[in-house]
Rosetta silent file (secondary structure, phi, psi, omega in degrees, C-alpha in Angstrom):
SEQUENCE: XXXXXXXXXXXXXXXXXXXXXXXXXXXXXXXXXXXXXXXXXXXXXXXXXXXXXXXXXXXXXXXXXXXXXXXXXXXXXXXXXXXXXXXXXXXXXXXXXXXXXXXXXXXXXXXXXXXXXXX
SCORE:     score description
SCORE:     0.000 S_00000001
   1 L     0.000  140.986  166.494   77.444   42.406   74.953 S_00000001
   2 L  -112.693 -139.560 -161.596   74.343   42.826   72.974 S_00000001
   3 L  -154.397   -6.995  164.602   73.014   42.189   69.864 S_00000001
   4 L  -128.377  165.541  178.538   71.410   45.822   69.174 S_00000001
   5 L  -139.940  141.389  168.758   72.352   48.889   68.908 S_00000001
   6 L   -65.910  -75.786   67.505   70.802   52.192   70.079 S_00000001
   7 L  -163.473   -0.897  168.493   72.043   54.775   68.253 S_00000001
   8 L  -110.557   33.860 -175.248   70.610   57.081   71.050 S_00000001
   9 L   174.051   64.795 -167.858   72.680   55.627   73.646 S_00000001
  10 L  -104.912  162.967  175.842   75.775   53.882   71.950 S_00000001
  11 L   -46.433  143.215 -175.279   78.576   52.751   73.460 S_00000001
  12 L   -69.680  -23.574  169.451   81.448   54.713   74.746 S_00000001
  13 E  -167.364  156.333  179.647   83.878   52.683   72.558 S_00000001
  14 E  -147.333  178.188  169.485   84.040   49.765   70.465 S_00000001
  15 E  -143.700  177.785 -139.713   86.354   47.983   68.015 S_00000001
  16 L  -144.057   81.620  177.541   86.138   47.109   65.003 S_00000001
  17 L   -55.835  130.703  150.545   87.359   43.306   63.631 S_00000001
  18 L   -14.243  173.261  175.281   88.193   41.874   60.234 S_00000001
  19 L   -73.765  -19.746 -170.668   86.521   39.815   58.290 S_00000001
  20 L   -78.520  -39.486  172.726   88.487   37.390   60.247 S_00000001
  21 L   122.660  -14.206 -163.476   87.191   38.140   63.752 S_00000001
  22 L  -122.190  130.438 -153.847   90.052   39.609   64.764 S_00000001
  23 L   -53.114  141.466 -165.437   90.144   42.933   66.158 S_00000001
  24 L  -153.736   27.059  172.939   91.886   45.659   63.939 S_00000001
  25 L   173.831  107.360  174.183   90.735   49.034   65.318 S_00000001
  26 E  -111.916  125.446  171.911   89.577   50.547   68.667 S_00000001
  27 E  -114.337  125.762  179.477   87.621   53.626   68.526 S_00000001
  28 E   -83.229  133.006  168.867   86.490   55.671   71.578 S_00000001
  29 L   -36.134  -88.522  153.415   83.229   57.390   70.890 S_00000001
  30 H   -41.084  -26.105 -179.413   83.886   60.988   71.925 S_00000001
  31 H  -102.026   40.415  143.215   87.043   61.659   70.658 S_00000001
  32 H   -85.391  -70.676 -178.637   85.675   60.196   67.250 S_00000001
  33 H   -48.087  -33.680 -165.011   82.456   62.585   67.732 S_00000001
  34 H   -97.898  -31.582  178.165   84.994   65.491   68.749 S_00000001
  35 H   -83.750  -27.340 -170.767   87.595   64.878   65.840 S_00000001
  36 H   -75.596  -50.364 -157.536   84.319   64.232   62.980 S_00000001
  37 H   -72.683  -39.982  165.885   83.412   68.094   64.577 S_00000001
  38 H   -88.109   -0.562  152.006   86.406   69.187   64.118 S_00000001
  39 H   -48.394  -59.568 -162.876   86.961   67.849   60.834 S_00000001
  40 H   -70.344  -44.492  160.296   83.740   68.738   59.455 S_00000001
  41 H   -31.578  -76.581 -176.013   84.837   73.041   60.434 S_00000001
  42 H   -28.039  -64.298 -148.065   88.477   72.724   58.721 S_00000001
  43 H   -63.764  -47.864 -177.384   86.611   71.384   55.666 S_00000001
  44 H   -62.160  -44.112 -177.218   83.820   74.248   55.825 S_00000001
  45 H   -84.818  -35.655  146.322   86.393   77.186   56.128 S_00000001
  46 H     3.222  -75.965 -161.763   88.046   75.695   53.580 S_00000001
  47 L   -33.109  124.502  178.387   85.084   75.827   50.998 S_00000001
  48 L   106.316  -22.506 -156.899   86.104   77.704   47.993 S_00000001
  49 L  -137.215   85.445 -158.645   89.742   77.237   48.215 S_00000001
  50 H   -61.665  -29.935  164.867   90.315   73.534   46.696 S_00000001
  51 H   -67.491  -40.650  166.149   93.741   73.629   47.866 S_00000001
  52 H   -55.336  -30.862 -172.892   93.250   73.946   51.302 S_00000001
  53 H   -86.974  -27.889  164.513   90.863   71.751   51.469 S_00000001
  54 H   -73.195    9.494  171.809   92.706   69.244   50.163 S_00000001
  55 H   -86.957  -43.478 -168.496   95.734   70.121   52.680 S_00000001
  56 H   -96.613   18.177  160.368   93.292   69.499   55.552 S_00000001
  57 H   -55.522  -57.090 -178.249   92.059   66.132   53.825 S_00000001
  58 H   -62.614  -56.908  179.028   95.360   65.037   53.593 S_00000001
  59 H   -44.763  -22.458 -177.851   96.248   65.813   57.194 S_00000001
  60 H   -67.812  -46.478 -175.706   93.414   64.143   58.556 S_00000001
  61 H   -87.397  -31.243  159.517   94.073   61.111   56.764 S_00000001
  62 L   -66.714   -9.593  177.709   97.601   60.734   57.591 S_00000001
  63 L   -98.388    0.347  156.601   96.924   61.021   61.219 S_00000001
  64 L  -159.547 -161.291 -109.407   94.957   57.860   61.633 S_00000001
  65 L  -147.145  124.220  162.025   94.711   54.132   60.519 S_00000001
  66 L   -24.370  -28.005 -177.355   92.482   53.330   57.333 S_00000001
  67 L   -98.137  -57.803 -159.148   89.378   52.386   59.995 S_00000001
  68 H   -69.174  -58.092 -172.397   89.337   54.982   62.394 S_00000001
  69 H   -70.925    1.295 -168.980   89.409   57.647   59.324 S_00000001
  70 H   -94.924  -40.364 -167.222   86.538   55.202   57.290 S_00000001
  71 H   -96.492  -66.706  151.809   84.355   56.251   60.617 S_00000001
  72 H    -4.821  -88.466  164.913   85.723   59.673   60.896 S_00000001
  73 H   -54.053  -68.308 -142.704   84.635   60.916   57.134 S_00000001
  74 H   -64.068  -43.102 -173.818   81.563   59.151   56.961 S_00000001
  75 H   -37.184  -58.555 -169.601   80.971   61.029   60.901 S_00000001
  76 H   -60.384  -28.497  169.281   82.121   64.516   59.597 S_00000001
  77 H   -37.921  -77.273  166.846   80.087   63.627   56.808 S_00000001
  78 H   -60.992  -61.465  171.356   76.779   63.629   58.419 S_00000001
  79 H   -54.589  -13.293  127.740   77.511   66.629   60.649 S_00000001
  80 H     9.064  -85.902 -164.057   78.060   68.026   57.301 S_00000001
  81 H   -70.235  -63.597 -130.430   74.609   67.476   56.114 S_00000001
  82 H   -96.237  -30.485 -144.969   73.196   68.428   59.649 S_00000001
  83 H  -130.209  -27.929  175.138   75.180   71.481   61.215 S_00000001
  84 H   -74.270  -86.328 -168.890   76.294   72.898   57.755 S_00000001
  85 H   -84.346  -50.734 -166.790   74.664   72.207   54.177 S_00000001
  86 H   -97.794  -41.370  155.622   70.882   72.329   55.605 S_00000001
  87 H   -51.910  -39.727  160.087   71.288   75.521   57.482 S_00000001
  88 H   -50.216  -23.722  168.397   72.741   76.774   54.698 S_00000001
  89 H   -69.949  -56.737 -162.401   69.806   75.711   52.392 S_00000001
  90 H   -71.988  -35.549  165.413   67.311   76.596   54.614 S_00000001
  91 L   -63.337  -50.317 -164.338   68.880   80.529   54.923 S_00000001
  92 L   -67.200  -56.960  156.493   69.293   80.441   50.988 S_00000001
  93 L   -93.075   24.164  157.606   65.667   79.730   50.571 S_00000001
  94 L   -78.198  -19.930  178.157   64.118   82.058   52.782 S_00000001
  95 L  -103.156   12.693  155.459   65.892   84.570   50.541 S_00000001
  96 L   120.003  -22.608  159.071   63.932   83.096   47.742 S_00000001
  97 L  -118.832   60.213  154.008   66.002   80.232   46.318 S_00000001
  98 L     9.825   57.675  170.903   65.022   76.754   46.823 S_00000001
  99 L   -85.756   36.423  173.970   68.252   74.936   45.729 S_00000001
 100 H  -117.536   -9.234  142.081   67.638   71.217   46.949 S_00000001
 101 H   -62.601   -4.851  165.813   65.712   70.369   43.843 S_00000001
 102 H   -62.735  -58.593  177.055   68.778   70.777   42.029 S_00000001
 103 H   -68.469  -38.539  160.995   70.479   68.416   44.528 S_00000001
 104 H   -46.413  -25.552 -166.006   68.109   66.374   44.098 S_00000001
 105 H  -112.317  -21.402  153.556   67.932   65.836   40.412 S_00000001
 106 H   -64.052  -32.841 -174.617   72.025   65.626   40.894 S_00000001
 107 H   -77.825  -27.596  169.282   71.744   62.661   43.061 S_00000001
 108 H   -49.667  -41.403  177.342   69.411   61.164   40.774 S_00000001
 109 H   -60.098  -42.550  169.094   72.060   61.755   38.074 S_00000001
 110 H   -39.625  -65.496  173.932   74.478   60.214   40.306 S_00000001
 111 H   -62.367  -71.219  156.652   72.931   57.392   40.741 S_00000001
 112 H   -49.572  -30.857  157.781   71.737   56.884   37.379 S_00000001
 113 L   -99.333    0.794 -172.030   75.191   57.235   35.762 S_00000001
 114 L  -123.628  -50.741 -168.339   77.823   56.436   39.072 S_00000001
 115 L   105.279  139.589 -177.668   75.571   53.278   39.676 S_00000001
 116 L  -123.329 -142.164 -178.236   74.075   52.700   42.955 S_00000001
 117 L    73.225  -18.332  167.745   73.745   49.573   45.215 S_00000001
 118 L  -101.577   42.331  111.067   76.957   49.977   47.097 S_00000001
 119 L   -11.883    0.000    0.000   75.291   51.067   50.219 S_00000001
């Protein structure tokens, strides 16, 4: 065991303990990474249709354990951001409209009225 972590070369699985010490979730890497991918698609074909997407929210989250889906969402999250929402930007202003100061000036809003620090 070490004491760092790589984040270009992480472990094929780990688990994930209590405040207590004692172990309360084992997650395998790839099928995390493969379930976040296929998470983050449902959610994207979704988009637009608030019911569905809350159908495949719910499904997701009934199909694993309060930890495993806490890693999950934040995963799908980021692939989100990365494979989604910034191509999507980056096509949107080439045709002329530059929408991430807008997100910007939301998360600032966000922040400033939602409160920040719980990072």
């Amino acid at each position: 065991m070490t004491d760092s972590f790589d984040p270009h070369n992480p472990p094929s699985e780990f688990f994930v303990t209590g405040p207590d010490g004692v172990p309360e979730s084992h997650i395998q890497l790839g099928a995390l990474q493969a379930d976040a991918t296929r998470l983050m698609y449902q959610l994207a074909a979704s988009a637009g249709d608030d019911d569905a997407t809350d159908a495949v929210a719910n499904t997701w989250v009934s199909q694993h354990d309060p930890q495993y889906f806490g890693y999950l969402a934040a995963a799908a999250l980021s692939l989100m951001v990365r494979c989604i929402l910034a191509p999507t930007l980056d096509a949107v202003a080439a045709a002329g409209v530059d929408l991430r100061p807008g997100l910007r000036r939301a998360a600032a809003d966000a922040e400033a009225g939602l409160g920040g620090g719980h990072a």
